Coordinates of N, CA and C in Angstrom, one line a residue:
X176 N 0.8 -1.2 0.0 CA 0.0 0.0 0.0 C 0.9 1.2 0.0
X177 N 0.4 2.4 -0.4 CA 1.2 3.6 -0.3 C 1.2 4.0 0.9
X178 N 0.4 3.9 2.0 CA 1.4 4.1 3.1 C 2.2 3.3 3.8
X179 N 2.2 1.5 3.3 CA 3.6 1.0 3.8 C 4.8 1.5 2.6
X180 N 4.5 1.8 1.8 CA 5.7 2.3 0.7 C 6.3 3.5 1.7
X181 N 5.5 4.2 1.8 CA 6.2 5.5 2.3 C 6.6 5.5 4.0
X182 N 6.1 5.0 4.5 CA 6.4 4.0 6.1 C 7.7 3.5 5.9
X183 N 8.2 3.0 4.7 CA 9.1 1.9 4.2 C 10.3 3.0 3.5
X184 N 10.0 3.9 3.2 CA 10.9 4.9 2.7 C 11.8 5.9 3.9
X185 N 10.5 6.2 4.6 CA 10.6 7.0 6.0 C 12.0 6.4 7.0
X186 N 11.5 4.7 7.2 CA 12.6 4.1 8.2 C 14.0 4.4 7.3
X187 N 14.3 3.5 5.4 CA 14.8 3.9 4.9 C 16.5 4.9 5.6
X188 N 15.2 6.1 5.4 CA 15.9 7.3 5.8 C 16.8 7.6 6.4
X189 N 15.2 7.1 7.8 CA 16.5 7.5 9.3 C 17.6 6.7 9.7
X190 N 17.3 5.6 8.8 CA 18.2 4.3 9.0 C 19.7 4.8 8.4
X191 N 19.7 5.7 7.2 CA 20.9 6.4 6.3 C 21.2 7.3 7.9
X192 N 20.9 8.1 8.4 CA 20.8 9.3 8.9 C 21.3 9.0 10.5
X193 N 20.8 7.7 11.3 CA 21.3 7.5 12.4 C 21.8 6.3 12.7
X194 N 21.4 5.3 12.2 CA 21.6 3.6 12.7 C 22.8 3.4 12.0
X195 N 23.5 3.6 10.7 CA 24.3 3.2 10.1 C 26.0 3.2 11.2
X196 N 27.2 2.3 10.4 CA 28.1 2.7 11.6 C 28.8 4.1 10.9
X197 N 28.4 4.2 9.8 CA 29.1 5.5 9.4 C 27.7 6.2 8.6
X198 N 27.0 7.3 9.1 CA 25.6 7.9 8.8 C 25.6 8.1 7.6
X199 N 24.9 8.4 6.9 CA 24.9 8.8 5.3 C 23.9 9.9 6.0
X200 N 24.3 11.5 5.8 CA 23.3 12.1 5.9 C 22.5 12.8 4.7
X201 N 23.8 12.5 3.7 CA 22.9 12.6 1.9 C 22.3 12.0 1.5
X202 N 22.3 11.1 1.7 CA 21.9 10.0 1.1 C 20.6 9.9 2.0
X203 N 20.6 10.3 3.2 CA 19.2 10.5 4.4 C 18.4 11.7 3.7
X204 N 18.4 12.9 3.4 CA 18.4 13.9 2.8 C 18.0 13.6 1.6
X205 N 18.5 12.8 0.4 CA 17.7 12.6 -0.5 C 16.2 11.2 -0.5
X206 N 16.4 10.7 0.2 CA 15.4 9.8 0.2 C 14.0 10.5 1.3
X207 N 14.3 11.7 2.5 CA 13.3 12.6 2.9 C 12.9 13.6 1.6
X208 N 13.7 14.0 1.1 CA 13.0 15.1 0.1 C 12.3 14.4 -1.2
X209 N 12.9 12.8 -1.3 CA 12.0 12.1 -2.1 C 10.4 11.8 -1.9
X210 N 10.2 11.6 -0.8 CA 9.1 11.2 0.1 C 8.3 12.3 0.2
X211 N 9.0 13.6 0.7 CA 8.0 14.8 0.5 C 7.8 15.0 -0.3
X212 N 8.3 14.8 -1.4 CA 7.8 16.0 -3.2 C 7.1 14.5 -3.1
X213 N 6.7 13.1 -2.4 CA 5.6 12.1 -4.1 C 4.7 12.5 -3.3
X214 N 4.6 12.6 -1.7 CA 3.9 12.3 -0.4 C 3.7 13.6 0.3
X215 N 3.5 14.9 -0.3 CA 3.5 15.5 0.8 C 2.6 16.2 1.6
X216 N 1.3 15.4 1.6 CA -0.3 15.2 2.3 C 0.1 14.6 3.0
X217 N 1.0 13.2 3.1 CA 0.9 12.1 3.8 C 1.9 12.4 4.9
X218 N 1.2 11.8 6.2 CA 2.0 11.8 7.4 C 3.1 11.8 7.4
X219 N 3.9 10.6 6.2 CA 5.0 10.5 5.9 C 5.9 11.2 5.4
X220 N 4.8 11.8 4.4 CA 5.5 12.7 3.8 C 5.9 14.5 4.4
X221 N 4.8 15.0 5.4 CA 5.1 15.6 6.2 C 6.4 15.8 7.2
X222 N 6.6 13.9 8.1 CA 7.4 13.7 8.4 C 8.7 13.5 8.1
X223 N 9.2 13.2 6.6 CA 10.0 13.7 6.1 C 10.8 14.6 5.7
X224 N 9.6 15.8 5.0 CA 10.1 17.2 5.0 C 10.3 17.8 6.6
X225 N 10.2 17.0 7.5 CA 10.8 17.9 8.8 C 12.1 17.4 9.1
X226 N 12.1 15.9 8.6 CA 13.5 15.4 9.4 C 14.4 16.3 8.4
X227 N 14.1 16.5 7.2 CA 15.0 16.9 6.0 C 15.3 18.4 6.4
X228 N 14.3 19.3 6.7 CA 14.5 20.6 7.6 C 15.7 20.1 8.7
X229 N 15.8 19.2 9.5 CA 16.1 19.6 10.8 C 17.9 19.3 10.4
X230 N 17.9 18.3 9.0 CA 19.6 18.0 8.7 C 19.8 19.0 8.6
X231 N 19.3 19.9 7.3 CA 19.6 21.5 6.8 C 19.7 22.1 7.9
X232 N 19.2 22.3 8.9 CA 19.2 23.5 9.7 C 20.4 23.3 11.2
X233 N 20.7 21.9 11.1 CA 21.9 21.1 11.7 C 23.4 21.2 11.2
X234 N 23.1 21.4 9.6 CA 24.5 21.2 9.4 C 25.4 22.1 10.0
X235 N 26.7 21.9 10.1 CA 27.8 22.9 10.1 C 27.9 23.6 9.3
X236 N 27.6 25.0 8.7 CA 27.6 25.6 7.5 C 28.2 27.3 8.2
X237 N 28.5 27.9 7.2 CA 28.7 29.0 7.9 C 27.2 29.8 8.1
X238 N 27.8 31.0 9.3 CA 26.4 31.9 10.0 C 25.8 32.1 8.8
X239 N 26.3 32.8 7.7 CA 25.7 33.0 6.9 C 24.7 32.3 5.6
X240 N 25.4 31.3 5.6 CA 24.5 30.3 5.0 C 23.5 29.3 5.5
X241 N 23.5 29.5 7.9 CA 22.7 29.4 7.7 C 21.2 29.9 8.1
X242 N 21.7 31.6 8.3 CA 20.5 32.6 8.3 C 19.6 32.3 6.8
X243 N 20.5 32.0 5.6 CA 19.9 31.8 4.3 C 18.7 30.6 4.4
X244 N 19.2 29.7 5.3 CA 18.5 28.4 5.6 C 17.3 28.8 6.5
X245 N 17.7 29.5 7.0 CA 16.0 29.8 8.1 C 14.8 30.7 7.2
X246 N 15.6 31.5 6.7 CA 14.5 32.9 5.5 C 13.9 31.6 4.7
X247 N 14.4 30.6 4.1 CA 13.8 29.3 3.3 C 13.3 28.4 4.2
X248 N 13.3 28.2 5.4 CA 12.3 27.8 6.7 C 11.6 27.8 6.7
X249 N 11.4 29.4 6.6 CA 10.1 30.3 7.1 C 9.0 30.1 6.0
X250 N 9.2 29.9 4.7 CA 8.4 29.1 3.3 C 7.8 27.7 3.9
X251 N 8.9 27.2 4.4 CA 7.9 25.7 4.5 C 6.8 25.1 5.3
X252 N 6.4 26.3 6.3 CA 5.0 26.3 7.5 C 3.9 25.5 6.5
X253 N 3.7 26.2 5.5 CA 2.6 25.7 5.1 C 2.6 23.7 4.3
X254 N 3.8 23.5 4.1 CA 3.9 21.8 4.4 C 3.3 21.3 5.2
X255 N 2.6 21.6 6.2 CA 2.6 20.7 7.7 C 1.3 20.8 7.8
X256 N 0.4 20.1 7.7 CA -0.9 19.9 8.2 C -0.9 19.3 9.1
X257 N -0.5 18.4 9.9 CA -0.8 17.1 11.0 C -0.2 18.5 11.7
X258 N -0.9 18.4 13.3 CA -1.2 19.5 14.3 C 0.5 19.2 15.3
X259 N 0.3 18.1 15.1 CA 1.9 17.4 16.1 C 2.9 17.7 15.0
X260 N 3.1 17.7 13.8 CA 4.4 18.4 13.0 C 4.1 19.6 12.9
X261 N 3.5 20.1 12.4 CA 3.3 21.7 12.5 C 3.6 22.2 14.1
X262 N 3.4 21.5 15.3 CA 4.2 22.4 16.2 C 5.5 22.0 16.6
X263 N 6.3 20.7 15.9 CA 7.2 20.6 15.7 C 8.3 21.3 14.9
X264 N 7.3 21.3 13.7 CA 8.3 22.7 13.0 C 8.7 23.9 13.6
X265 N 7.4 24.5 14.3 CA 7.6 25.5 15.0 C 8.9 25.7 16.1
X266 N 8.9 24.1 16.3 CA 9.8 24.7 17.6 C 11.3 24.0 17.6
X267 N 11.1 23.3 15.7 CA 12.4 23.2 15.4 C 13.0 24.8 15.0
X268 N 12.4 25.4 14.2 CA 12.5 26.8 14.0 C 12.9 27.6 15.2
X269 N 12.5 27.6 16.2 CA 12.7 28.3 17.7 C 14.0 27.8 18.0
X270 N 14.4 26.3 17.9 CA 14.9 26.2 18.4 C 16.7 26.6 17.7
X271 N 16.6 26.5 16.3 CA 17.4 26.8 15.1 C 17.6 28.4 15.5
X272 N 16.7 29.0 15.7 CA 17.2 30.8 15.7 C 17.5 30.9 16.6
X273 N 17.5 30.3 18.2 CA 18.0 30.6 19.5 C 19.3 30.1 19.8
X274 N 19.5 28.9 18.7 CA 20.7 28.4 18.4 C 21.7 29.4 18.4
X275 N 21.2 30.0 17.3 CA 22.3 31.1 16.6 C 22.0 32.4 16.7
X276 N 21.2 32.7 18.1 CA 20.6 33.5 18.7 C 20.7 34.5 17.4
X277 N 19.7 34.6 16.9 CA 19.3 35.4 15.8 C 17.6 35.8 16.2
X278 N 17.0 37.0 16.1 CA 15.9 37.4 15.9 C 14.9 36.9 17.0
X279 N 15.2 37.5 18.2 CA 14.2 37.0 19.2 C 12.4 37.3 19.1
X280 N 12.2 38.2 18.3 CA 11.0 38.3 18.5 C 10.3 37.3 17.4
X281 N 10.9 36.3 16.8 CA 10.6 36.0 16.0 C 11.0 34.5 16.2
X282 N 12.1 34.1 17.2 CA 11.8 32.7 18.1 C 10.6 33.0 18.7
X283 N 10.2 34.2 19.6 CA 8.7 34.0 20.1 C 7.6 33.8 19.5
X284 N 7.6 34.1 17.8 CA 6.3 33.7 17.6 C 6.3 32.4 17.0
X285 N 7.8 31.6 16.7 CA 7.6 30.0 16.8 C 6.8 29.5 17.7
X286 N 7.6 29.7 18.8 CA 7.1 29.4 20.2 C 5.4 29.2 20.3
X287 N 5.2 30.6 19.9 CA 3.4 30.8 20.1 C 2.5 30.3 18.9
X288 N 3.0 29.9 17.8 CA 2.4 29.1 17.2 C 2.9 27.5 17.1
X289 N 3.8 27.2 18.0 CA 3.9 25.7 18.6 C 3.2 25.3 19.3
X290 N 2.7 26.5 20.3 CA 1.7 26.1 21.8 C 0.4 26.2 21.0
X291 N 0.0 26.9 19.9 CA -1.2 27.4 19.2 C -1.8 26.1 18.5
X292 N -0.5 25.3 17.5 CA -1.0 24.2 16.9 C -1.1 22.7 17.9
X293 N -0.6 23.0 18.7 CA -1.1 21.9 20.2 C 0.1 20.9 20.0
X294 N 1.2 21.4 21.7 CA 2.2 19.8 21.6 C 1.6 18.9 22.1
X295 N 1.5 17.8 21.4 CA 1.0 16.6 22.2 C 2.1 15.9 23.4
X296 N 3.5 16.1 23.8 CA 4.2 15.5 24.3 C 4.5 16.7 25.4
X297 N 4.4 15.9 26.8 CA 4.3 16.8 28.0 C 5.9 17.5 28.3
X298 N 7.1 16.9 27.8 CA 8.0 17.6 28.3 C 8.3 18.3 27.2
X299 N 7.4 18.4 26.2 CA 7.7 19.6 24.9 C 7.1 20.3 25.3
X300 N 5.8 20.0 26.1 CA 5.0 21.5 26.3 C 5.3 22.4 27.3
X301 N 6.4 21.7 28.2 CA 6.4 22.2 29.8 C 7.7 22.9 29.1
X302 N 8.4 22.3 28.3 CA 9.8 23.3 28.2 C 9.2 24.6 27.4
X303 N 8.1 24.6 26.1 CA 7.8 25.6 25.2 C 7.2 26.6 26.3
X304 N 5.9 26.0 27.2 CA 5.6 26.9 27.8 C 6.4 27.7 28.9
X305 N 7.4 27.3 29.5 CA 9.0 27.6 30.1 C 9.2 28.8 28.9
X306 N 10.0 28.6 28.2 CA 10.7 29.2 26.8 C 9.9 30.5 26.9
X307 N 8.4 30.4 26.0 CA 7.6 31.4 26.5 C 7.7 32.6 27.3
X308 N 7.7 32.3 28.1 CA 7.1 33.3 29.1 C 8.7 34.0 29.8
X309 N 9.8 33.4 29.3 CA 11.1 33.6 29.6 C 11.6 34.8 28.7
X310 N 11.3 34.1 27.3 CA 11.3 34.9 26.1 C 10.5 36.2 26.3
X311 N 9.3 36.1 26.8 CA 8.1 37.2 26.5 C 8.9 38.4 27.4
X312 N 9.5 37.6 29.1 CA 10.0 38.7 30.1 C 10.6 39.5 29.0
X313 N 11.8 39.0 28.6 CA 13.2 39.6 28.0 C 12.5 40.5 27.2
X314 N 11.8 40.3 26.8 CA 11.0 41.3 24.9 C 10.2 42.1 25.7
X315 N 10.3 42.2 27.1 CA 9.1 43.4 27.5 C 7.7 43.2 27.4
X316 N 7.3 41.9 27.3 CA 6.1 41.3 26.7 C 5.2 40.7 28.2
X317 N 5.1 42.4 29.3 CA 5.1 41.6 30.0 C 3.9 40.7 30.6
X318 N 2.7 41.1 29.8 CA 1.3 40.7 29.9 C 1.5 38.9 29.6
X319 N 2.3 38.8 28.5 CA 1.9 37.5 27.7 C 3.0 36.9 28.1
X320 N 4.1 37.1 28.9 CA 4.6 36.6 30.1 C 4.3 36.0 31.2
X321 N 3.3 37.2 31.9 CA 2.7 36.5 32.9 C 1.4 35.1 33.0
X322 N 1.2 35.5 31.5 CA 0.0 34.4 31.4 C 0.5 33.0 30.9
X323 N 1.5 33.1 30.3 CA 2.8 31.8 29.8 C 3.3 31.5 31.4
X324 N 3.7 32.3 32.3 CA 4.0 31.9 33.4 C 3.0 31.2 34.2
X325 N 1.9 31.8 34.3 CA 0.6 31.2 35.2 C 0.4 29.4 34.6
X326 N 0.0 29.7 33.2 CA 0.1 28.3 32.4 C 0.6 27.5 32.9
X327 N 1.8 27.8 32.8 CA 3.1 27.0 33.6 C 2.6 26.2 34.8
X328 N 2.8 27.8 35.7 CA 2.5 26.7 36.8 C 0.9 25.9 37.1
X329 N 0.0 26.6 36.6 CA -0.8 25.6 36.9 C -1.3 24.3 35.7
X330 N -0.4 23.7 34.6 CA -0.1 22.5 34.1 C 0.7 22.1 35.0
X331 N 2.4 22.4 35.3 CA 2.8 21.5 35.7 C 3.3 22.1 37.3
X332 N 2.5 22.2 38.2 CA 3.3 22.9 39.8 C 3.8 22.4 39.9
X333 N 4.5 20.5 40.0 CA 5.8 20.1 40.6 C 6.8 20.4 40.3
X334 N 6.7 21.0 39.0 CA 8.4 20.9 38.5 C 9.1 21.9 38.9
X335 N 10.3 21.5 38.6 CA 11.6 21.9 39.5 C 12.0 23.1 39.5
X336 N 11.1 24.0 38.6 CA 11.2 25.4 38.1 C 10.1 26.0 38.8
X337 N 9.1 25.1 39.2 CA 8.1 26.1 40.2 C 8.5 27.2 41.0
X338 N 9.0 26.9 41.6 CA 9.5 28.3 42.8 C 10.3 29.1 41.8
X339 N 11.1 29.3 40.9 CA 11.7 30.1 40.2 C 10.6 31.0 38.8
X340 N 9.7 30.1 38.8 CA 8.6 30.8 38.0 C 7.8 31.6 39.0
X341 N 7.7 31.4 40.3 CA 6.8 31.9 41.2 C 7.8 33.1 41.4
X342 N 9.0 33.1 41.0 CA 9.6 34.7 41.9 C 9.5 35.5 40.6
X343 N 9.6 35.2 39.4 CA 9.3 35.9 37.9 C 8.3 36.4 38.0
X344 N 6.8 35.8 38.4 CA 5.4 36.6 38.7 C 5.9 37.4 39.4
X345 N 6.6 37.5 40.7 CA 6.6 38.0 41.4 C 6.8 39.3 41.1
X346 N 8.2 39.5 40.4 CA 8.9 40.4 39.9 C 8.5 41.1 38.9
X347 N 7.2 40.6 38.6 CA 6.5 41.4 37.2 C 4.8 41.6 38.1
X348 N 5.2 41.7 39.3 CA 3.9 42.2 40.2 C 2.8 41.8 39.6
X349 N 2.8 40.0 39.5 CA 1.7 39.2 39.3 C 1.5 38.4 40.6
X350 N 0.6 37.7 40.9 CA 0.9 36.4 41.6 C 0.3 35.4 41.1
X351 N 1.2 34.5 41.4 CA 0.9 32.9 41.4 C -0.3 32.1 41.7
X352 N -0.6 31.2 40.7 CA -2.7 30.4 40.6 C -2.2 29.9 42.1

C-alpha cells in the first residue's frame, strides 16, 4: 500500500541518517526530500520534510549560509498539516534561531504558534511553555509573560522550576494560581 511504501521509505531514511556505523546524511536527505515531493499530504510525507529541515538546519555551514537556511524555513509552514508536525516545525524553528541566537522576537512567535498548533508531548509543552514566558520577560512582553507563566505553573506545579517561576510573577507584580 502507499502508506507502507512510504512507512518503508521513512525508516529507509532514518536508517541512512542515524543507525548506520558510518551515517549517510545525503543519502538521508535525498530519500526525505523524495518522500516529501511524491507524499507530501501524507504523514509521511510531512514527516519527512521535517526530518529533512532539521539535517539542513543542523549542518555545520557557515552563519551566513545558515540565516539563508531559516529565510527558506520560514516558506515551508505551510507543508505541515498534522497538528503534532506543525508544532514541531515550529519549535524546530525556535529552536534553530535561538541556536544562533538570531531574531528573538521572531523565536517567540515559533514558540506561540507551537503552543497554538497543540504539543501533544508533555515535556515539549512544559519546556515551550517555560521558553515562552522567559522569552516574552526579556522582549518586555510583560502581559503574555505572565499568562505563559501562570500556564506554567498551573499544568505543571511540581516541576523543578516552580518556585523560580513563582519569583518571575513575582517580579512582574503578578501572583501565582
Amino acid at each position: 500500500s502507499l502508506g507502507a511504501q512510504a512507512q518503508a521509505q521513512m525508516l529507509l531514511g532514518r536508517i541512512a541518517q542515524v543507525h548506520l556505523d558510518r551515517p549517510e546524511p545525503a543519502r538521508a536527505l535525498a530519500l526525505y526530500d523524495a518522500l516529501a515531493a511524491a507524499h507530501p499530504k501524507s504523514f509521511f510525507g510531512q514527516l519527512a520534510a521535517l526530518q529533512a529541515l532539521l539535517l539542513r538546519l543542523y549542518e555545520p555551514v557557515p552563519m551566513a549560509e545558515t540565516v539563508r537556511r531559516l529565510a527558506a524555513a520560514e516558506a515551508l509552514v505551510s507543508r505541515f498539516h498534522d497538528p503534532a508536525l506543525l508544532a514541531d516545525y515550529h519549535i524546530a524553528m525556535f529552536e534553530a534561531y535561538a541556536r544562533c541566537r538570531l531574531d528573538e522576537p521572531r523565536q517567540l512567535d515559533h514558540l506561540l504558534a507551537a503552543d497554538h498548533a497543540g504539543i501533544v508531548r508533555l515535556e515539549q509543552r512544559n519546556q515551550t511553555l517555560f521558553s515562552t514566558a522567559e522569552l516574552a520577560r526579556e522582549l518586555g512582553r510583560r502581559q503574555l509573560a505572565v499568562a505563559y507563566y501562570t500556564r506554567f505553573l498551573r499544568e505543571f506545579p511540581t516541576d523543578f522550576r516552580a518556585y523560580h517561576v513563582q519569583q518571575r510573577l513575582a517580579a512582574l507584580g503578578a501572583r501565582a494560581p
